[in-house]
GROMACS .gro file of C-alpha atoms in nm:
model
  435
    1UNK     CA    1  -3.572  -1.303   0.974
    2UNK     CA    2  -3.249  -1.342   0.778
    3UNK     CA    3  -3.118  -1.603   1.020
    4UNK     CA    4  -3.437  -1.803   1.069
    5UNK     CA    5  -3.624  -1.783   0.740
    6UNK     CA    6  -3.388  -1.679   0.463
    7UNK     CA    7  -3.069  -1.877   0.491
    8UNK     CA    8  -2.845  -1.787   0.205
    9UNK     CA    9  -2.923  -1.416   0.215
   10UNK     CA   10  -2.701  -1.328   0.513
   11UNK     CA   11  -2.365  -1.437   0.378
   12UNK     CA   12  -2.163  -1.189   0.174
   13UNK     CA   13  -1.797  -1.284   0.149
   14UNK     CA   14  -1.507  -1.074   0.023
   15UNK     CA   15  -1.199  -1.269  -0.080
   16UNK     CA   16  -0.865  -1.107  -0.157
   17UNK     CA   17  -0.517  -1.221  -0.264
   18UNK     CA   18  -0.228  -1.023  -0.115
   19UNK     CA   19   0.139  -1.055  -0.210
   20UNK     CA   20   0.420  -0.976   0.034
   21UNK     CA   21   0.723  -0.789  -0.095
   22UNK     CA   22   1.007  -0.808   0.158
   23UNK     CA   23   1.226  -0.500   0.166
   24UNK     CA   24   1.508  -0.666   0.361
   25UNK     CA   25   1.632  -1.015   0.445
   26UNK     CA   26   1.357  -1.090   0.697
   27UNK     CA   27   1.095  -1.357   0.633
   28UNK     CA   28   0.731  -1.372   0.730
   29UNK     CA   29   0.623  -1.687   0.913
   30UNK     CA   30   0.265  -1.812   0.935
   31UNK     CA   31   0.249  -1.749   1.311
   32UNK     CA   32   0.381  -1.396   1.268
   33UNK     CA   33   0.135  -1.327   0.989
   34UNK     CA   34  -0.160  -1.459   1.190
   35UNK     CA   35  -0.066  -1.237   1.484
   36UNK     CA   36  -0.033  -0.938   1.250
   37UNK     CA   37  -0.372  -1.010   1.092
   38UNK     CA   38  -0.530  -1.041   1.437
   39UNK     CA   39  -0.384  -0.707   1.538
   40UNK     CA   40  -0.505  -0.555   1.211
   41UNK     CA   41  -0.857  -0.691   1.269
   42UNK     CA   42  -0.856  -0.552   1.624
   43UNK     CA   43  -0.749  -0.212   1.492
   44UNK     CA   44  -1.027  -0.232   1.233
   45UNK     CA   45  -1.275  -0.304   1.515
   46UNK     CA   46  -1.134   0.001   1.696
   47UNK     CA   47  -1.202   0.227   1.397
   48UNK     CA   48  -1.515   0.044   1.275
   49UNK     CA   49  -1.672  -0.119   1.583
   50UNK     CA   50  -1.975  -0.224   1.379
   51UNK     CA   51  -1.771  -0.528   1.277
   52UNK     CA   52  -1.816  -0.673   1.627
   53UNK     CA   53  -2.187  -0.604   1.668
   54UNK     CA   54  -2.416  -0.900   1.733
   55UNK     CA   55  -2.779  -0.982   1.658
   56UNK     CA   56  -2.980  -1.041   1.976
   57UNK     CA   57  -3.332  -1.181   1.997
   58UNK     CA   58  -3.361  -1.164   1.617
   59UNK     CA   59  -3.442  -0.793   1.639
   60UNK     CA   60  -3.165  -0.595   1.807
   61UNK     CA   61  -2.814  -0.505   1.699
   62UNK     CA   62  -2.596  -0.496   2.012
   63UNK     CA   63  -2.235  -0.390   2.048
   64UNK     CA   64  -2.056  -0.558   2.343
   65UNK     CA   65  -1.817  -0.320   2.521
   66UNK     CA   66  -1.517  -0.535   2.615
   67UNK     CA   67  -1.172  -0.502   2.770
   68UNK     CA   68  -0.846  -0.610   2.608
   69UNK     CA   69  -0.870  -0.967   2.739
   70UNK     CA   70  -1.220  -1.005   2.597
   71UNK     CA   71  -1.106  -0.856   2.266
   72UNK     CA   72  -0.826  -1.113   2.264
   73UNK     CA   73  -1.081  -1.394   2.299
   74UNK     CA   74  -1.290  -1.233   2.022
   75UNK     CA   75  -0.985  -1.240   1.795
   76UNK     CA   76  -0.925  -1.608   1.869
   77UNK     CA   77  -1.286  -1.682   1.776
   78UNK     CA   78  -1.303  -1.474   1.461
   79UNK     CA   79  -0.960  -1.482   1.292
   80UNK     CA   80  -0.878  -1.824   1.150
   81UNK     CA   81  -0.562  -1.956   0.991
   82UNK     CA   82  -0.666  -2.194   0.712
   83UNK     CA   83  -0.905  -2.410   0.913
   84UNK     CA   84  -1.208  -2.255   1.075
   85UNK     CA   85  -1.429  -2.363   1.361
   86UNK     CA   86  -1.781  -2.250   1.437
   87UNK     CA   87  -1.818  -1.926   1.629
   88UNK     CA   88  -2.114  -1.853   1.853
   89UNK     CA   89  -2.275  -1.513   1.833
   90UNK     CA   90  -2.007  -1.344   1.625
   91UNK     CA   91  -2.125  -1.184   1.304
   92UNK     CA   92  -1.781  -1.138   1.147
   93UNK     CA   93  -1.516  -1.395   1.061
   94UNK     CA   94  -1.176  -1.341   0.901
   95UNK     CA   95  -0.993  -1.636   0.748
   96UNK     CA   96  -0.619  -1.624   0.679
   97UNK     CA   97  -0.527  -1.884   0.416
   98UNK     CA   98  -0.164  -1.968   0.346
   99UNK     CA   99   0.003  -2.221   0.116
  100UNK     CA  100   0.148  -2.523   0.303
  101UNK     CA  101   0.475  -2.508   0.105
  102UNK     CA  102   0.533  -2.151   0.221
  103UNK     CA  103   0.449  -2.247   0.580
  104UNK     CA  104   0.709  -2.524   0.564
  105UNK     CA  105   0.973  -2.290   0.419
  106UNK     CA  106   0.917  -2.035   0.695
  107UNK     CA  107   0.858  -1.751   0.451
  108UNK     CA  108   0.513  -1.637   0.336
  109UNK     CA  109   0.525  -1.447   0.006
  110UNK     CA  110   0.150  -1.454  -0.067
  111UNK     CA  111  -0.166  -1.534   0.121
  112UNK     CA  112  -0.544  -1.506   0.092
  113UNK     CA  113  -0.792  -1.336   0.321
  114UNK     CA  114  -1.161  -1.425   0.334
  115UNK     CA  115  -1.381  -1.181   0.524
  116UNK     CA  116  -1.742  -1.260   0.613
  117UNK     CA  117  -1.973  -1.018   0.794
  118UNK     CA  118  -2.346  -1.068   0.841
  119UNK     CA  119  -2.543  -0.877   0.577
  120UNK     CA  120  -2.752  -0.710   0.850
  121UNK     CA  121  -2.440  -0.520   0.952
  122UNK     CA  122  -2.261  -0.439   0.627
  123UNK     CA  123  -2.305  -0.434   0.251
  124UNK     CA  124  -2.052  -0.484  -0.028
  125UNK     CA  125  -1.910  -0.133   0.000
  126UNK     CA  126  -1.880  -0.181   0.376
  127UNK     CA  127  -1.686  -0.504   0.325
  128UNK     CA  128  -1.441  -0.328   0.094
  129UNK     CA  129  -1.392  -0.053   0.354
  130UNK     CA  130  -1.321  -0.316   0.619
  131UNK     CA  131  -1.072  -0.496   0.392
  132UNK     CA  132  -0.890  -0.170   0.320
  133UNK     CA  133  -0.874  -0.099   0.694
  134UNK     CA  134  -0.742  -0.448   0.771
  135UNK     CA  135  -0.464  -0.413   0.511
  136UNK     CA  136  -0.369  -0.064   0.630
  137UNK     CA  137  -0.349  -0.185   0.989
  138UNK     CA  138  -0.156  -0.494   0.879
  139UNK     CA  139   0.112  -0.261   0.744
  140UNK     CA  140   0.107  -0.047   1.061
  141UNK     CA  141   0.084  -0.303   1.341
  142UNK     CA  142  -0.048  -0.197   1.680
  143UNK     CA  143  -0.118  -0.442   1.960
  144UNK     CA  144  -0.482  -0.459   2.066
  145UNK     CA  145  -0.374  -0.413   2.430
  146UNK     CA  146  -0.269  -0.057   2.346
  147UNK     CA  147  -0.627   0.059   2.288
  148UNK     CA  148  -0.856   0.185   2.564
  149UNK     CA  149  -1.134  -0.056   2.477
  150UNK     CA  150  -1.474   0.099   2.531
  151UNK     CA  151  -1.384   0.431   2.370
  152UNK     CA  152  -1.450   0.283   2.023
  153UNK     CA  153  -1.825   0.304   2.081
  154UNK     CA  154  -1.796   0.672   1.987
  155UNK     CA  155  -1.736   0.552   1.630
  156UNK     CA  156  -2.037   0.322   1.609
  157UNK     CA  157  -2.218   0.451   1.303
  158UNK     CA  158  -2.590   0.529   1.293
  159UNK     CA  159  -2.818   0.332   1.067
  160UNK     CA  160  -2.821   0.446   0.705
  161UNK     CA  161  -3.172   0.579   0.762
  162UNK     CA  162  -3.056   0.795   1.055
  163UNK     CA  163  -2.761   0.922   0.852
  164UNK     CA  164  -2.967   0.987   0.539
  165UNK     CA  165  -3.054   1.318   0.378
  166UNK     CA  166  -3.434   1.321   0.398
  167UNK     CA  167  -3.703   1.578   0.336
  168UNK     CA  168  -3.915   1.701   0.627
  169UNK     CA  169  -4.217   1.541   0.461
  170UNK     CA  170  -4.063   1.195   0.459
  171UNK     CA  171  -3.933   1.233   0.815
  172UNK     CA  172  -4.287   1.316   0.925
  173UNK     CA  173  -4.425   1.011   0.742
  174UNK     CA  174  -4.168   0.786   0.906
  175UNK     CA  175  -4.249   0.920   1.251
  176UNK     CA  176  -4.615   0.831   1.200
  177UNK     CA  177  -4.543   0.473   1.097
  178UNK     CA  178  -4.592   0.199   1.358
  179UNK     CA  179  -4.269   0.083   1.519
  180UNK     CA  180  -4.360  -0.287   1.523
  181UNK     CA  181  -4.472  -0.461   1.205
  182UNK     CA  182  -4.684  -0.776   1.248
  183UNK     CA  183  -4.564  -1.063   1.034
  184UNK     CA  184  -4.783  -1.330   0.875
  185UNK     CA  185  -4.740  -1.696   0.971
  186UNK     CA  186  -4.418  -1.823   0.822
  187UNK     CA  187  -4.339  -2.176   0.722
  188UNK     CA  188  -4.100  -2.243   1.009
  189UNK     CA  189  -3.725  -2.233   1.024
  190UNK     CA  190  -3.535  -2.264   0.699
  191UNK     CA  191  -3.430  -2.610   0.598
  192UNK     CA  192  -3.071  -2.684   0.507
  193UNK     CA  193  -2.998  -2.503   0.184
  194UNK     CA  194  -2.836  -2.626  -0.131
  195UNK     CA  195  -2.486  -2.505  -0.196
  196UNK     CA  196  -2.413  -2.182  -0.379
  197UNK     CA  197  -2.199  -2.200  -0.691
  198UNK     CA  198  -1.988  -1.920  -0.835
  199UNK     CA  199  -1.841  -1.873  -1.182
  200UNK     CA  200  -1.617  -1.582  -1.282
  201UNK     CA  201  -1.449  -1.441  -1.591
  202UNK     CA  202  -1.173  -1.180  -1.597
  203UNK     CA  203  -1.083  -1.006  -1.924
  204UNK     CA  204  -0.704  -1.015  -1.910
  205UNK     CA  205  -0.634  -0.870  -2.253
  206UNK     CA  206  -0.449  -0.540  -2.232
  207UNK     CA  207  -0.674  -0.234  -2.251
  208UNK     CA  208  -0.995  -0.440  -2.280
  209UNK     CA  209  -1.168  -0.243  -2.005
  210UNK     CA  210  -1.067   0.096  -2.142
  211UNK     CA  211  -1.159  -0.009  -2.497
  212UNK     CA  212  -1.504  -0.118  -2.379
  213UNK     CA  213  -1.549   0.213  -2.197
  214UNK     CA  214  -1.449   0.398  -2.515
  215UNK     CA  215  -1.698   0.205  -2.729
  216UNK     CA  216  -1.974   0.261  -2.474
  217UNK     CA  217  -1.897   0.633  -2.461
  218UNK     CA  218  -1.908   0.648  -2.841
  219UNK     CA  219  -2.266   0.520  -2.819
  220UNK     CA  220  -2.355   0.764  -2.542
  221UNK     CA  221  -2.362   0.524  -2.247
  222UNK     CA  222  -2.146   0.440  -1.947
  223UNK     CA  223  -1.992   0.104  -1.864
  224UNK     CA  224  -2.279  -0.008  -1.637
  225UNK     CA  225  -2.533   0.048  -1.913
  226UNK     CA  226  -2.366  -0.178  -2.167
  227UNK     CA  227  -2.273  -0.446  -1.911
  228UNK     CA  228  -2.633  -0.467  -1.792
  229UNK     CA  229  -2.775  -0.459  -2.144
  230UNK     CA  230  -2.537  -0.735  -2.257
  231UNK     CA  231  -2.642  -0.946  -1.959
  232UNK     CA  232  -3.010  -0.905  -2.050
  233UNK     CA  233  -2.939  -0.985  -2.415
  234UNK     CA  234  -2.765  -1.304  -2.300
  235UNK     CA  235  -3.056  -1.408  -2.077
  236UNK     CA  236  -3.298  -1.338  -2.361
  237UNK     CA  237  -3.099  -1.561  -2.595
  238UNK     CA  238  -3.081  -1.842  -2.339
  239UNK     CA  239  -3.442  -1.827  -2.216
  240UNK     CA  240  -3.621  -1.768  -2.551
  241UNK     CA  241  -3.917  -1.592  -2.384
  242UNK     CA  242  -4.256  -1.506  -2.532
  243UNK     CA  243  -4.300  -1.161  -2.686
  244UNK     CA  244  -4.532  -1.043  -2.408
  245UNK     CA  245  -4.270  -1.116  -2.141
  246UNK     CA  246  -4.037  -0.865  -1.978
  247UNK     CA  247  -3.684  -0.899  -1.847
  248UNK     CA  248  -3.653  -0.780  -1.488
  249UNK     CA  249  -3.331  -0.676  -1.317
  250UNK     CA  250  -3.314  -0.604  -0.945
  251UNK     CA  251  -3.005  -0.396  -0.866
  252UNK     CA  252  -2.858  -0.277  -0.540
  253UNK     CA  253  -2.697   0.066  -0.543
  254UNK     CA  254  -2.481   0.248  -0.290
  255UNK     CA  255  -2.651   0.528  -0.097
  256UNK     CA  256  -2.335   0.678   0.052
  257UNK     CA  257  -2.210   0.946  -0.186
  258UNK     CA  258  -2.542   1.112  -0.273
  259UNK     CA  259  -2.780   1.018   0.005
  260UNK     CA  260  -2.594   1.023   0.338
  261UNK     CA  261  -2.491   1.322   0.544
  262UNK     CA  262  -2.127   1.402   0.614
  263UNK     CA  263  -1.905   1.249   0.742
  264UNK     CA  264  -2.083   0.925   0.645
  265UNK     CA  265  -2.090   1.021   0.275
  266UNK     CA  266  -1.709   1.046   0.262
  267UNK     CA  267  -1.476   0.772   0.138
  268UNK     CA  268  -1.458   0.463   0.362
  269UNK     CA  269  -1.643   0.626   0.652
  270UNK     CA  270  -1.967   0.427   0.663
  271UNK     CA  271  -1.941   0.047   0.686
  272UNK     CA  272  -2.305  -0.029   0.768
  273UNK     CA  273  -2.565  -0.148   0.520
  274UNK     CA  274  -2.652   0.149   0.297
  275UNK     CA  275  -2.809  -0.004  -0.011
  276UNK     CA  276  -3.110   0.098  -0.214
  277UNK     CA  277  -3.292  -0.142  -0.445
  278UNK     CA  278  -3.403  -0.060  -0.797
  279UNK     CA  279  -3.615  -0.279  -1.024
  280UNK     CA  280  -3.590  -0.226  -1.399
  281UNK     CA  281  -3.815  -0.395  -1.654
  282UNK     CA  282  -3.742  -0.406  -2.025
  283UNK     CA  283  -3.973  -0.574  -2.279
  284UNK     CA  284  -3.817  -0.874  -2.448
  285UNK     CA  285  -3.912  -0.731  -2.787
  286UNK     CA  286  -3.631  -0.480  -2.732
  287UNK     CA  287  -3.379  -0.764  -2.772
  288UNK     CA  288  -3.549  -0.954  -3.054
  289UNK     CA  289  -3.363  -1.010  -3.382
  290UNK     CA  290  -3.082  -0.766  -3.319
  291UNK     CA  291  -2.899  -0.658  -3.634
  292UNK     CA  292  -2.527  -0.670  -3.707
  293UNK     CA  293  -2.479  -0.323  -3.560
  294UNK     CA  294  -2.640  -0.428  -3.232
  295UNK     CA  295  -2.897  -0.146  -3.252
  296UNK     CA  296  -3.131  -0.315  -3.003
  297UNK     CA  297  -2.851  -0.378  -2.757
  298UNK     CA  298  -2.733  -0.018  -2.762
  299UNK     CA  299  -3.092   0.104  -2.740
  300UNK     CA  300  -3.140  -0.106  -2.426
  301UNK     CA  301  -2.813   0.026  -2.284
  302UNK     CA  302  -2.932   0.384  -2.336
  303UNK     CA  303  -3.262   0.310  -2.163
  304UNK     CA  304  -3.078   0.154  -1.870
  305UNK     CA  305  -2.849   0.458  -1.856
  306UNK     CA  306  -3.152   0.689  -1.848
  307UNK     CA  307  -3.306   0.486  -1.566
  308UNK     CA  308  -2.992   0.518  -1.355
  309UNK     CA  309  -2.964   0.890  -1.433
  310UNK     CA  310  -3.326   0.936  -1.326
  311UNK     CA  311  -3.260   0.749  -1.003
  312UNK     CA  312  -2.967   0.978  -0.925
  313UNK     CA  313  -3.205   1.276  -0.934
  314UNK     CA  314  -3.462   1.124  -0.698
  315UNK     CA  315  -3.495   1.255  -0.345
  316UNK     CA  316  -3.542   1.052  -0.027
  317UNK     CA  317  -3.432   0.723  -0.186
  318UNK     CA  318  -3.254   0.626   0.137
  319UNK     CA  319  -3.597   0.594   0.299
  320UNK     CA  320  -3.729   0.359   0.031
  321UNK     CA  321  -3.691   0.036   0.229
  322UNK     CA  322  -3.835   0.190   0.544
  323UNK     CA  323  -4.135   0.329   0.357
  324UNK     CA  324  -4.207  -0.027   0.243
  325UNK     CA  325  -4.180  -0.160   0.599
  326UNK     CA  326  -4.550  -0.238   0.632
  327UNK     CA  327  -4.518  -0.472   0.335
  328UNK     CA  328  -4.233  -0.665   0.501
  329UNK     CA  329  -4.444  -0.972   0.568
  330UNK     CA  330  -4.566  -0.992   0.211
  331UNK     CA  331  -4.215  -0.938   0.073
  332UNK     CA  332  -4.079  -1.207   0.305
  333UNK     CA  333  -4.345  -1.456   0.199
  334UNK     CA  334  -4.260  -1.391  -0.168
  335UNK     CA  335  -3.890  -1.442  -0.094
  336UNK     CA  336  -3.960  -1.772   0.083
  337UNK     CA  337  -4.172  -1.887  -0.209
  338UNK     CA  338  -3.878  -1.815  -0.439
  339UNK     CA  339  -3.640  -2.014  -0.218
  340UNK     CA  340  -3.873  -2.315  -0.219
  341UNK     CA  341  -3.938  -2.319  -0.593
  342UNK     CA  342  -3.850  -2.639  -0.769
  343UNK     CA  343  -3.581  -2.637  -1.039
  344UNK     CA  344  -3.700  -2.488  -1.365
  345UNK     CA  345  -3.567  -2.328  -1.680
  346UNK     CA  346  -3.383  -1.998  -1.673
  347UNK     CA  347  -3.615  -1.724  -1.548
  348UNK     CA  348  -3.647  -1.368  -1.675
  349UNK     CA  349  -3.576  -1.208  -1.337
  350UNK     CA  350  -3.220  -1.171  -1.210
  351UNK     CA  351  -3.004  -0.970  -0.974
  352UNK     CA  352  -2.722  -0.750  -1.100
  353UNK     CA  353  -2.481  -0.522  -0.917
  354UNK     CA  354  -2.227  -0.306  -1.097
  355UNK     CA  355  -1.959  -0.233  -0.839
  356UNK     CA  356  -1.755   0.084  -0.887
  357UNK     CA  357  -1.385   0.062  -0.962
  358UNK     CA  358  -1.204  -0.102  -0.672
  359UNK     CA  359  -0.967   0.195  -0.650
  360UNK     CA  360  -1.259   0.402  -0.519
  361UNK     CA  361  -1.219   0.224  -0.185
  362UNK     CA  362  -0.906   0.008  -0.194
  363UNK     CA  363  -0.559   0.163  -0.195
  364UNK     CA  364  -0.392  -0.149  -0.333
  365UNK     CA  365  -0.042  -0.104  -0.185
  366UNK     CA  366   0.018  -0.097   0.189
  367UNK     CA  367   0.373  -0.005   0.295
  368UNK     CA  368   0.525  -0.121   0.621
  369UNK     CA  369   0.817   0.111   0.689
  370UNK     CA  370   1.145  -0.048   0.584
  371UNK     CA  371   1.015  -0.400   0.637
  372UNK     CA  372   0.773  -0.519   0.369
  373UNK     CA  373   0.495  -0.413   0.136
  374UNK     CA  374   0.157  -0.580   0.107
  375UNK     CA  375  -0.003  -0.562  -0.238
  376UNK     CA  376  -0.366  -0.640  -0.309
  377UNK     CA  377  -0.342  -0.850  -0.624
  378UNK     CA  378  -0.710  -0.930  -0.672
  379UNK     CA  379  -1.037  -0.955  -0.482
  380UNK     CA  380  -1.387  -1.086  -0.537
  381UNK     CA  381  -1.713  -1.024  -0.350
  382UNK     CA  382  -1.946  -1.325  -0.348
  383UNK     CA  383  -2.298  -1.355  -0.208
  384UNK     CA  384  -2.487  -1.670  -0.119
  385UNK     CA  385  -2.783  -1.750  -0.344
  386UNK     CA  386  -3.076  -1.979  -0.262
  387UNK     CA  387  -3.342  -1.864  -0.511
  388UNK     CA  388  -3.383  -1.938  -0.884
  389UNK     CA  389  -3.246  -1.592  -0.964
  390UNK     CA  390  -2.895  -1.563  -1.098
  391UNK     CA  391  -2.698  -1.311  -0.891
  392UNK     CA  392  -2.464  -1.130  -1.129
  393UNK     CA  393  -2.208  -0.860  -1.062
  394UNK     CA  394  -1.912  -0.688  -1.221
  395UNK     CA  395  -1.614  -0.497  -1.088
  396UNK     CA  396  -1.279  -0.368  -1.207
  397UNK     CA  397  -0.937  -0.380  -1.044
  398UNK     CA  398  -0.596  -0.298  -1.189
  399UNK     CA  399  -0.761  -0.205  -1.519
  400UNK     CA  400  -0.918  -0.548  -1.556
  401UNK     CA  401  -1.291  -0.620  -1.572
  402UNK     CA  402  -1.436  -0.922  -1.390
  403UNK     CA  403  -1.783  -1.071  -1.438
  404UNK     CA  404  -1.935  -1.305  -1.179
  405UNK     CA  405  -2.252  -1.511  -1.142
  406UNK     CA  406  -2.363  -1.677  -0.817
  407UNK     CA  407  -2.634  -1.943  -0.835
  408UNK     CA  408  -2.813  -2.209  -0.633
  409UNK     CA  409  -2.722  -2.569  -0.713
  410UNK     CA  410  -3.085  -2.655  -0.640
  411UNK     CA  411  -3.190  -2.469  -0.953
  412UNK     CA  412  -2.894  -2.480  -1.195
  413UNK     CA  413  -2.586  -2.678  -1.285
  414UNK     CA  414  -2.245  -2.515  -1.295
  415UNK     CA  415  -2.212  -2.611  -1.662
  416UNK     CA  416  -2.528  -2.422  -1.755
  417UNK     CA  417  -2.438  -2.107  -1.559
  418UNK     CA  418  -2.088  -2.119  -1.706
  419UNK     CA  419  -2.245  -2.114  -2.051
  420UNK     CA  420  -2.444  -1.803  -1.952
  421UNK     CA  421  -2.128  -1.635  -1.825
  422UNK     CA  422  -1.934  -1.722  -2.140
  423UNK     CA  423  -2.211  -1.588  -2.362
  424UNK     CA  424  -2.220  -1.264  -2.160
  425UNK     CA  425  -1.842  -1.226  -2.191
  426UNK     CA  426  -1.832  -1.318  -2.561
  427UNK     CA  427  -2.100  -1.061  -2.641
  428UNK     CA  428  -1.887  -0.789  -2.481
  429UNK     CA  429  -1.582  -0.906  -2.676
  430UNK     CA  430  -1.780  -0.895  -3.000
  431UNK     CA  431  -1.864  -0.528  -2.941
  432UNK     CA  432  -1.494  -0.442  -2.969
  433UNK     CA  433  -1.436  -0.669  -3.267
  434UNK     CA  434  -1.712  -0.496  -3.463
  435UNK     CA  435  -1.583  -0.144  -3.406
   0.00000   0.00000   0.00000
């Protein structure tokens, strides 16, 4: 369904900038780096074989058990230096991007990685786990021929549902559900989609992130609460809705820590898709005519905080998507209707994900004994967007906060979305100025 009817929803990308600190007189050439990245990707497949699974017949996830020669051909298909070519059947691609001046000099001191894995296989947290694995294995090179290929299938993870902590009651309900869900007639294969645009803002001022956390804590909320409330306040100001309207935020949240069984709940163990969805609605009157002390904004932040706290106490949330399985056809039709909507003014429904601190999953420094050190300077997760919804997210790395908005060029201009992003960022800055 993702491939045939919802183009633009199967393409999460995680980009990262890595610096190379040489510990001796040796240099790193582009060819050497590509070989090292290939070996690191092979090692990541060894530890997380999900990365090489494929989608067959639009309904099955299949892992091909291959020998070293076949793995070598997989690496040639999936790891690209600067210029990519189309791959057939592979659901993961890793791009190695180097600066031409450094290639010419024969010494690479920084490079970019761009990792794409089909959303059926992994989510954002899974991508960060894979990136961390690639960088660790880059610093500890092992040739892919040294593995006994085939043994890695022992590490293929179960689905999030099979790894979930579920009550006996819900397990019984799931067992009674039909295995095949009939779908309504769909409008045919997706047409070529309009491009996705991305705008980002990083607060580079010293201590901005910690200062914002301190202000939020003073008002009894966490960082996610004020970031989400500020985003809604911004959308309210831009959209100028009627009083009877409501602002709706659809947020994905990670199921791993609270909702999966061990070992899959432990750090960087589960790379598969393990995301729950939460919809929050707040009346627009909550944001109307906010005073100089931002009482309405902080009130909204507290309500958002309470909603997330309530969600954390819920049981069986990992089964939420499966319990809605019988409504798949209806949900898909609604999604397709959203994709095909004509351009309009800013809507009151948006997506927002508050990623945890990058240090929760990424180690940042990857030491290669006596040779060189790879340092993760920055990263950014970006998702494709084909609907009128703005897809917003935030994350922190190296004590800096980054805001991001992805959007469809069919529905918005980059200039307009940039103005939304700037208003969101400026509102957060104003919270510190008023303290």
